[in-house]
Amino acid sequence: MPLLLLLPGDGIGPEVTVEARRIAEALAIPGLAIEQAPFGGAAIDALGAPLPADVRSLALSADAVLMGAVGGPRWSGQPFHLRPEAGLLELRSAMQVYANLRPARLFLPLVAASTLKPDIVEGIDILFVRELVGGVYFGEPRGIETLPSGERVAVNTQRYSESEIRRVAAVAFALARARGGHVTSVEKSNVMESGLLWRETVTALHQAEYPDVPLAHMLADTCAMQLVKAPRQFDVILTDNLFGDLLSDLAAMLTGSLGMLPSAALGSPGSPGLYEPIHGSAPDIAGKGVANPCAAILSLAMALRHSLGAPETADRLEAAVERALEAGARTADLGGTLGTRQMGDAILAALERA
Ligand code: NAD
Ligand code: IPM
Ligand code: MN
């Protein structure tokens, strides 16, 4: 029996996850079991660790894990390993979900919601493929040390092996080929050895296995500028863990709001996927019932497509989100007045109209 594990987490995480849960229940996928477990700050408070051992095991045995968000000021004074974010990094690493798909697609009804001009953003459909279990997030050595002089020094290490680059690049090329698109590989090969190896490895893989997929290389700073200047030039953007984090938040604003962008983190075929809105726990609006649940609901759609064997239901759910937006449903981040629950209701109603 397929298992969907929900990890609501902290802040607005539980508020948006419950809307995704209502939709998952309404979709009534035959045989789908839905479970829920504590994660992040909520798990630190209840059980003393951000990713308790039995939650980790449950996640590894699930077919799909749908996370809300983790973190918040309550835990930010803690050492790193006792912070909610450490649980998320540990989960990504334990699941070995190395390819993080972050689609930045502008729903037509939201053309005016972007802070950029409509003629710049209309029609954008960018798919980020972000490396998720390597790079500076995980590289050793890391830490803060105190020199004999008493001065403190902080160290993080950007580290990528050829095989780590190759496996995520292969995902980007395969996805670009399937959608008839092209790949822009993004790094800083002008100043970083890891960027140089990235460019060389991507080029070699391209020549050997994907010569039919158009490939361009771009430096990460230029990419940030081009995303704002002319975002429609991009199709699939392949990049590392840190640049992927930054650039996908930027791209979210092209589509209207950070509250719109879902993600799917995938590992080797057949292993469980991890699905998360790309936004955080939004402490500034948590508890108010005003968060946009679309990113969480669209992450559920990605889980249906990539892990739960229900691609047609995923299409139906995405179409329902679009219809709800067409009918004028908007949370505050999109310039509207609906609360989180009402936005969930609007999408449920649109699903029923399908
Ligand atoms: P954030 O993404 O939580 O919020 C940034 C801004 O976007 C805030 O103004 C917030 O109100 C708004 N926003 C975010 N999601 C929204 C939604 N669904 N609807 C409406 N508005 C939304 O980023 P932050 O404030 O820098 O980080 C807060 C905490 O979240 C930190 O502890 C951070 O580490 C954590 N975080 C977690 C994740 C995750 O769990 N995947 C991702 C990013 C940040
Ligand atoms: C994200 C978040 C995470 C990241 C944090 C919370 C660990 O910002 O998923 O985008 O940096 O990957
Ligand atoms: Mn982020």
XYZ file of C-alpha atoms and ligand atoms in Angstrom:
411
model
C 0.000 0.000 0.000
C 1.539 3.376 -0.991
C 2.374 5.662 1.931
C 2.411 9.453 1.921
C 4.172 10.779 5.013
C 3.388 14.361 6.034
C 5.947 16.320 8.053
C 4.191 19.630 8.820
C 7.097 21.141 10.796
C 7.019 24.708 12.090
C 5.501 28.144 11.594
C 3.213 28.152 8.548
C 4.312 24.565 7.776
C 1.330 22.960 9.585
C -1.065 25.595 8.177
C -0.201 24.866 4.537
C 0.289 21.109 5.009
C -3.216 20.637 6.394
C -4.618 22.125 3.171
C -2.528 19.693 1.120
C -3.809 16.893 3.355
C -7.460 17.842 2.812
C -6.843 17.762 -0.924
C -4.990 14.437 -0.777
C -7.945 12.980 1.140
C -10.475 14.447 -1.306
C -8.583 12.955 -4.247
C -9.122 9.514 -2.673
C -6.174 7.805 -4.387
C -6.974 4.073 -4.183
C -5.014 2.415 -1.383
C -3.082 5.555 -0.411
C -2.274 5.691 3.301
C -1.482 9.074 4.835
C 0.565 9.385 8.007
C 1.979 12.359 9.848
C 5.029 12.767 12.120
C 6.796 15.459 14.134
C 9.739 17.123 12.409
C 11.945 20.196 12.817
C 11.412 22.505 15.766
C 8.200 20.703 16.681
C 10.196 17.462 17.040
C 12.932 19.214 19.033
C 10.295 20.434 21.488
C 8.471 17.105 21.716
C 11.305 14.590 21.379
C 14.635 16.427 21.676
C 15.838 16.079 18.057
C 14.792 17.679 14.741
C 14.693 14.291 12.972
C 13.894 11.583 15.552
C 15.163 8.104 14.579
C 11.707 6.615 14.081
C 10.598 9.545 11.905
C 13.717 9.048 9.810
C 12.895 5.326 9.396
C 9.281 6.104 8.553
C 10.424 8.588 5.883
C 12.775 6.044 4.348
C 9.976 3.464 4.196
C 7.392 5.861 2.710
C 6.766 6.331 -1.019
C 6.600 10.094 -0.739
C 7.340 12.549 2.048
C 5.568 15.927 1.968
C 7.157 18.491 4.232
C 5.728 21.880 5.251
C 8.581 24.039 6.511
C 10.968 24.088 9.446
C 12.748 26.678 11.548
C 12.004 29.846 13.432
C 13.393 32.316 15.934
C 12.565 30.012 18.852
C 15.410 27.637 17.871
C 17.837 29.993 16.141
C 20.122 30.351 19.171
C 20.803 26.597 19.298
C 23.949 24.865 18.039
C 23.526 23.816 14.400
C 22.848 20.144 15.066
C 19.964 21.085 17.362
C 18.280 23.373 14.874
C 15.234 22.456 12.799
C 17.168 23.093 9.568
C 19.714 20.402 10.532
C 16.883 17.862 10.562
C 15.953 18.835 7.012
C 19.532 18.509 5.759
C 19.839 15.153 7.525
C 16.590 13.957 5.950
C 17.659 15.024 2.438
C 20.985 13.280 2.943
C 19.480 10.101 4.440
C 17.030 9.879 1.527
C 19.846 10.709 -0.951
C 17.477 12.933 -2.913
C 20.194 14.568 -4.980
C 18.061 16.201 -7.685
C 15.770 18.989 -6.517
C 13.240 20.013 -9.161
C 11.880 23.507 -8.572
C 9.485 24.560 -11.350
C 9.037 28.323 -11.665
C 6.020 28.518 -13.923
C 3.842 31.579 -14.130
C 0.159 30.761 -13.935
C -1.463 33.057 -16.483
C -3.987 34.597 -14.027
C -1.008 35.779 -11.921
C 0.704 37.860 -14.602
C -0.136 41.046 -12.713
C 0.897 39.598 -9.318
C 4.595 39.567 -10.154
C 6.655 42.553 -9.075
C 8.106 42.504 -12.602
C 6.341 43.872 -15.673
C 3.824 41.501 -17.323
C 5.625 41.548 -20.693
C 8.822 40.335 -18.977
C 7.292 37.452 -16.992
C 4.409 36.293 -19.173
C 4.943 32.698 -20.255
C 7.916 31.857 -18.052
C 8.318 28.153 -17.449
C 11.690 27.506 -15.845
C 12.684 24.235 -14.233
C 15.504 24.465 -11.718
C 17.448 21.271 -11.132
C 19.318 22.004 -7.928
C 21.915 19.592 -6.545
C 20.613 18.913 -3.035
C 22.837 16.591 -1.012
C 26.337 17.944 -1.636
C 28.323 21.134 -2.027
C 28.935 23.693 0.666
C 25.897 22.536 2.681
C 27.644 19.272 3.483
C 31.379 19.728 2.693
C 34.025 19.067 5.343
C 35.845 20.642 7.073
C 33.281 22.955 8.570
C 32.947 24.732 11.876
C 34.008 27.717 13.919
C 37.431 27.556 15.530
C 39.195 29.911 17.901
C 42.767 30.875 16.982
C 45.498 31.188 19.675
C 44.996 34.956 19.375
C 41.413 34.476 20.503
C 39.998 35.464 17.135
C 37.343 33.111 15.740
C 37.422 31.735 12.203
C 34.480 30.117 10.417
C 34.999 27.468 7.726
C 32.660 25.890 5.172
C 33.808 23.791 2.253
C 32.371 23.636 -1.233
C 33.092 20.132 -2.465
C 31.800 18.239 -5.512
C 32.951 14.969 -7.025
C 32.525 14.211 -10.726
C 29.947 11.509 -9.981
C 27.877 13.899 -7.845
C 27.855 16.421 -10.691
C 27.183 13.807 -13.350
C 24.137 12.235 -11.706
C 22.310 15.540 -11.202
C 23.320 16.786 -14.655
C 21.876 13.597 -16.162
C 18.522 14.408 -14.539
C 18.595 17.936 -15.976
C 19.441 16.715 -19.496
C 16.795 13.978 -19.416
C 14.116 16.429 -18.254
C 15.126 19.016 -20.855
C 15.012 16.359 -23.573
C 11.560 15.204 -22.436
C 10.150 18.745 -22.567
C 11.912 19.638 -25.813
C 13.900 22.301 -24.031
C 17.466 23.292 -23.293
C 19.835 23.387 -20.323
C 21.695 26.314 -18.803
C 24.372 25.081 -16.416
C 25.191 27.663 -13.761
C 28.329 27.936 -11.616
C 31.281 30.230 -10.852
C 33.971 28.525 -12.928
C 35.787 31.857 -13.159
C 36.707 31.796 -9.471
C 35.954 28.341 -7.995
C 37.581 24.985 -8.754
C 34.268 23.309 -7.918
C 32.690 25.487 -10.621
C 35.374 24.531 -13.116
C 34.949 20.814 -12.458
C 31.180 21.334 -12.686
C 31.504 22.924 -16.151
C 33.947 20.293 -17.424
C 31.869 17.377 -16.133
C 28.602 18.758 -17.524
C 30.278 19.379 -20.902
C 31.703 15.848 -21.048
C 28.370 14.241 -20.141
C 26.615 16.399 -22.703
C 28.991 15.352 -25.486
C 28.825 11.680 -24.533
C 25.112 11.190 -23.892
C 22.963 14.262 -24.593
C 24.409 16.009 -27.677
C 20.861 16.619 -28.962
C 19.926 18.779 -25.936
C 21.102 22.379 -26.380
C 23.476 23.364 -23.552
C 24.754 26.761 -22.442
C 26.961 27.661 -19.493
C 26.435 30.800 -17.432
C 28.141 32.311 -14.407
C 25.847 32.469 -11.397
C 25.981 36.239 -10.944
C 25.050 36.764 -14.589
C 22.247 34.237 -14.195
C 20.745 36.275 -11.325
C 20.810 39.356 -13.542
C 19.422 37.553 -16.609
C 16.586 35.996 -14.559
C 15.335 39.486 -13.808
C 16.168 40.977 -17.215
C 14.899 38.303 -19.595
C 13.635 35.228 -17.727
C 11.999 33.632 -20.775
C 15.443 32.771 -22.188
C 15.678 29.974 -19.601
C 14.254 26.476 -19.748
C 16.102 24.037 -17.444
C 18.630 25.615 -15.073
C 21.116 23.122 -13.649
C 23.039 24.359 -10.647
C 24.591 23.509 -7.302
C 23.060 23.424 -3.854
C 23.765 27.009 -2.772
C 23.202 28.805 -6.080
C 20.032 26.743 -6.574
C 18.728 27.904 -3.208
C 19.304 31.576 -4.002
C 18.212 31.599 -7.628
C 14.996 29.653 -7.019
C 13.821 32.144 -4.374
C 14.533 34.885 -6.913
C 12.609 33.031 -9.611
C 9.675 32.490 -7.246
C 9.055 36.221 -7.290
C 8.844 36.156 -11.091
C 5.848 33.850 -10.683
C 4.080 36.137 -8.230
C 5.098 34.886 -4.789
C 7.387 32.596 -2.846
C 4.138 30.950 -1.761
C 3.627 29.557 -5.279
C 6.789 27.475 -5.791
C 6.722 23.730 -5.093
C 9.601 21.271 -5.262
C 10.375 17.600 -5.686
C 13.622 16.075 -4.457
C 14.387 12.803 -6.175
C 17.039 10.153 -5.718
C 17.671 6.919 -7.528
C 14.647 5.482 -9.379
C 12.240 3.695 -7.040
C 13.464 5.420 -3.884
C 11.073 7.738 -2.016
C 10.849 11.380 -3.050
C 10.830 14.388 -0.732
C 8.353 17.126 -1.610
C 8.449 20.613 -0.122
C 7.296 24.113 -0.876
C 10.489 26.131 -1.358
C 9.425 28.748 1.185
C 10.266 28.633 4.868
C 8.257 28.753 8.068
C 7.480 32.490 7.597
C 7.547 33.473 11.287
C 6.222 36.930 10.373
C 2.822 35.518 9.340
C 2.727 32.186 11.228
C -0.419 31.519 13.230
C -2.444 34.136 11.363
C -4.046 31.796 8.845
C -2.990 33.945 5.900
C -0.184 31.869 4.302
C -0.534 30.813 0.678
C -0.988 27.011 0.577
C -0.430 26.747 -3.220
C 3.258 25.778 -3.001
C 2.403 22.934 -0.604
C -0.560 21.822 -2.732
C 1.519 21.945 -5.922
C 4.203 19.924 -4.092
C 1.519 17.296 -3.455
C 0.862 17.314 -7.213
C 4.563 16.656 -7.816
C 4.435 13.757 -5.328
C 1.455 12.300 -7.169
C 3.362 12.556 -10.448
C 6.823 11.377 -9.416
C 6.291 8.989 -6.480
C 2.678 7.929 -6.147
C 2.014 6.708 -9.683
C -0.829 9.164 -10.294
C 0.387 11.570 -13.018
C -3.113 12.236 -14.345
C -4.350 13.206 -10.895
C -1.324 15.515 -10.646
C -2.357 17.219 -13.912
C -5.923 17.517 -12.609
C -4.750 19.114 -9.358
C -2.485 21.615 -11.130
C -5.355 22.520 -13.454
C -7.596 23.043 -10.411
C -5.078 25.453 -8.879
C -5.011 27.374 -12.145
C -8.829 27.466 -12.318
C -9.080 28.702 -8.730
C -6.645 31.509 -9.597
C -8.594 32.259 -12.771
C -11.742 32.588 -10.688
C -9.935 35.256 -8.651
C -8.865 33.269 -5.568
C -5.862 35.055 -4.033
C -4.137 35.003 -0.676
C -2.585 38.204 0.692
C 0.861 37.565 -0.825
C -0.858 37.587 -4.251
C -2.711 40.805 -3.469
C -5.928 39.093 -2.385
C -7.936 38.697 0.791
C -8.411 34.930 1.180
C -7.005 33.106 4.182
C -5.141 29.800 3.959
C -8.264 27.697 4.564
C -10.361 29.678 2.071
C -7.673 29.256 -0.589
C -7.699 25.502 0.113
C -11.507 25.584 -0.191
C -11.272 27.408 -3.531
C -8.912 24.739 -4.917
C -11.109 21.931 -3.578
C -14.123 23.558 -5.240
C -12.219 23.879 -8.527
C -11.273 20.190 -8.311
C -14.913 19.255 -7.959
C -15.787 21.353 -11.024
C -13.286 19.339 -13.119
P 10.557 32.391 4.536
O 10.499 31.702 3.222
O 9.998 31.680 5.697
O 9.801 33.798 4.398
C 10.245 34.858 3.521
C 9.086 35.837 3.283
O 8.138 35.217 2.404
C 8.328 36.209 4.550
O 7.922 37.551 4.478
C 7.115 35.282 4.517
O 5.987 35.793 5.189
C 6.867 35.141 3.023
N 6.270 33.824 2.723
C 6.927 32.631 2.716
N 6.091 31.634 2.425
C 4.869 32.191 2.249
C 3.579 31.680 1.943
N 3.361 30.369 1.756
N 2.553 32.557 1.858
C 2.743 33.867 2.030
N 3.935 34.425 2.325
C 4.989 33.596 2.438
O 12.082 32.776 4.780
P 12.798 33.367 6.106
O 11.870 34.288 6.824
O 14.090 33.851 5.656
O 13.032 32.069 6.998
C 12.216 31.720 8.122
C 12.645 30.370 8.648
O 12.321 29.370 7.692
C 14.141 30.229 8.923
O 14.283 29.523 10.109
C 14.650 29.414 7.727
O 15.778 28.645 8.017
C 13.458 28.544 7.453
N 13.367 28.029 6.085
C 12.926 26.746 5.961
C 12.720 26.214 4.710
C 12.223 24.817 4.614
O 11.767 24.287 5.602
N 12.268 24.186 3.445
C 12.952 26.997 3.573
C 13.390 28.309 3.735
C 13.590 28.828 5.004
C 15.182 25.604 1.103
C 15.670 26.136 2.425
C 16.685 25.177 3.022
C 17.905 25.207 2.114
C 17.113 25.425 4.476
C 15.961 25.613 5.409
C 17.976 24.297 4.955
O 16.139 27.437 2.306
O 14.717 24.462 1.040
O 15.227 26.337 0.110
O 18.750 26.120 2.220
O 18.026 24.285 1.303
Mn 15.734 28.327 0.354
